[in-house]
Tab-separated table of C-alpha atoms in Angstrom:
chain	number	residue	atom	x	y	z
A	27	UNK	CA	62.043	-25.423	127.224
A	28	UNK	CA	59.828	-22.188	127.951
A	29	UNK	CA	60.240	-19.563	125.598
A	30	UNK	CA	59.375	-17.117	127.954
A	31	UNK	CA	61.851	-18.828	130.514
A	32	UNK	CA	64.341	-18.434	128.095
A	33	UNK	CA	63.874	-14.845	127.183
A	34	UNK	CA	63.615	-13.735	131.126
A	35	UNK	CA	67.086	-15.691	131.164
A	36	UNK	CA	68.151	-13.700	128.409
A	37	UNK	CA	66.704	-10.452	130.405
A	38	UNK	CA	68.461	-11.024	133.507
A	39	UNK	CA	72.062	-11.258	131.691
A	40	UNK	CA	71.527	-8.308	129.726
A	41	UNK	CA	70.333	-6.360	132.319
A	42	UNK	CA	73.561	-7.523	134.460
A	43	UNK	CA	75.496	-6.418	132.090
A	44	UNK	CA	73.699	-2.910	131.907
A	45	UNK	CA	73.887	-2.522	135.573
A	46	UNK	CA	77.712	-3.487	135.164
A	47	UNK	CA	78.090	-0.794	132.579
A	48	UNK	CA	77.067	1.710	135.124
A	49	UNK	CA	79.195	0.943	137.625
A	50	UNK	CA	82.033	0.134	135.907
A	51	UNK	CA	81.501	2.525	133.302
A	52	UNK	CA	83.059	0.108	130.178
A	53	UNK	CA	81.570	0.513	127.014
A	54	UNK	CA	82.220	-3.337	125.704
A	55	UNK	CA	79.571	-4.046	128.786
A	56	UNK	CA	77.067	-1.923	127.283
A	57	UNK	CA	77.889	-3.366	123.295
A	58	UNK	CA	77.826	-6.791	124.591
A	59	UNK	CA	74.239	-6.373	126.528
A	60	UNK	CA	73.257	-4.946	122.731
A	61	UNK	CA	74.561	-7.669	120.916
A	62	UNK	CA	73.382	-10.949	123.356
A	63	UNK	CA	69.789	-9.222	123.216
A	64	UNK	CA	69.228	-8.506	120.325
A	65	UNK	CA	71.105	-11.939	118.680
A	66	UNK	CA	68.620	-13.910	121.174
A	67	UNK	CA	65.643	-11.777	119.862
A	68	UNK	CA	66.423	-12.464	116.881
A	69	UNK	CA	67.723	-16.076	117.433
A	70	UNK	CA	65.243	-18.013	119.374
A	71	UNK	CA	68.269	-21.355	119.630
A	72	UNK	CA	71.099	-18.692	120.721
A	73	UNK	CA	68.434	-17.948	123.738
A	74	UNK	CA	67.853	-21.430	124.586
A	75	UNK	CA	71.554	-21.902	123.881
A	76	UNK	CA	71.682	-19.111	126.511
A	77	UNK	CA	69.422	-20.186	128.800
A	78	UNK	CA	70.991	-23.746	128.890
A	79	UNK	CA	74.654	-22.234	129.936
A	80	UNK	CA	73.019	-19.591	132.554
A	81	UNK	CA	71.147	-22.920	134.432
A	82	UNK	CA	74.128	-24.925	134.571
A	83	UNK	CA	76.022	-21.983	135.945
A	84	UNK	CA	73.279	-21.567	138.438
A	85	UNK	CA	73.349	-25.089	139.267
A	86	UNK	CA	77.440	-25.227	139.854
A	87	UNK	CA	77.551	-22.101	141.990
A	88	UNK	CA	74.317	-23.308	144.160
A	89	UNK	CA	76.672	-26.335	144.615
A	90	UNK	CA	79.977	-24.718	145.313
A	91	UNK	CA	78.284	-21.959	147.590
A	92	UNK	CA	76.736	-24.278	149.612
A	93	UNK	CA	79.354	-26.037	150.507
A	94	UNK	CA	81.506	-22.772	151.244
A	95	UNK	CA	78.794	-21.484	153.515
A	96	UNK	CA	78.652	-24.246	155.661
A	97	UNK	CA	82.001	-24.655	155.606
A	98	UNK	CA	82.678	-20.802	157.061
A	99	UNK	CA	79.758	-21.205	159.283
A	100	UNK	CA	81.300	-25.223	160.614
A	101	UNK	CA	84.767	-23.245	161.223
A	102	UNK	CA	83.334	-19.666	162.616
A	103	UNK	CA	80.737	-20.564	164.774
A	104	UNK	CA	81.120	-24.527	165.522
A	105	UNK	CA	84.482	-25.083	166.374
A	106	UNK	CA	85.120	-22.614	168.472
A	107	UNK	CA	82.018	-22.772	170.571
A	108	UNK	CA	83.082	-26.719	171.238
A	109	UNK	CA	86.057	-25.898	171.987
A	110	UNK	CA	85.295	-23.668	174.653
A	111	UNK	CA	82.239	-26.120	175.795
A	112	UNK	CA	85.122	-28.794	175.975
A	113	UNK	CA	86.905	-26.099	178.592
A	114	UNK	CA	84.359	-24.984	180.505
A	115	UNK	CA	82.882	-28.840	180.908
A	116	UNK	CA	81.984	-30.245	184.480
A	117	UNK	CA	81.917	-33.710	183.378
A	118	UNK	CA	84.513	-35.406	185.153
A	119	UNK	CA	87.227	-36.733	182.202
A	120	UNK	CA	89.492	-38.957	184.183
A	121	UNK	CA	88.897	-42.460	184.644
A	122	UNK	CA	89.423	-43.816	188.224
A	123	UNK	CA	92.410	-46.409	189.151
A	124	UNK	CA	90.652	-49.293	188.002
A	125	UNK	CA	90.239	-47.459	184.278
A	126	UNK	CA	86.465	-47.342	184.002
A	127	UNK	CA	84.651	-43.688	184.013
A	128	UNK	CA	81.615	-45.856	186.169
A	129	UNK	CA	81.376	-43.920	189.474
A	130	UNK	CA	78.921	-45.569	191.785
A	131	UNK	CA	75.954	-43.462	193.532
A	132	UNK	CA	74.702	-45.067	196.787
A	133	UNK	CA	71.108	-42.688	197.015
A	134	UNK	CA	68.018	-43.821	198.661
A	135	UNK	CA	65.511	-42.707	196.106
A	136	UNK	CA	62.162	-40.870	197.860
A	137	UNK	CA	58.742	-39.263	196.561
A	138	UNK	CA	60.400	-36.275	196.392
A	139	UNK	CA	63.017	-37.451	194.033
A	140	UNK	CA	60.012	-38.970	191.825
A	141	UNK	CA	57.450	-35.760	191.983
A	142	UNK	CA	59.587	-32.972	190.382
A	143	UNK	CA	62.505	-34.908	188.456
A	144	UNK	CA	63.873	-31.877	186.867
């Protein structure tokens, strides 16, 4: 691993757990942004140590978030719009008497048809 990696790891968790002090105003926040910092200083395994923990974490929630995401997004936005295409469809749905969905089309095609097809 990076050593610098590993102490901008160790950074970003104690400076989360400053910015959690001052919100939440709990002094164990502030002692345990002390401690981890310093013991990582001072410690250069505990930071890897550190470091290791705080990538899998990463990793896990960049899995689990994913998933959530697309799930909200799938039900939200998705579903209903398909169900309201599958209302508001002109395609005819019901097959004729001899059960085929085949409807024949007797048209003369012309130049016309042929020069602006859209």
């Amino acid at each position: 691993m990076d050593k610098p990696k590993e102490m901008e790891t160790v950074l970003v968790i104690v400076l989360g757990l400053i910015v959690l002090y001052m919100v939440k105003r709990w002094n164990g926040l502030l002692v345990a942004a002390l401690v981890i910092g310093m013991a990582c200083v001072l410690v250069p395994a505990l930071a890897r140590s550190f470091h290791w923990a705080w990538m899998r974490l990463s990793l896990l929630l960049g899995e689990v978030s994913g998933r959530v995401l697309l799930t909200v997004v799938y039900v939200l936005v998705l579903l209903p719009l398909s169900l309201v295409a599958r209302r508001k469809s002109t395609i005819r749905r019901k097959a004729s008497a001899a059960g085929s969905y085949f409807t024949e089309r007797n048209h003369r095609y012309s130049k016309e048809d042929l020069t602006n097809p859209w």
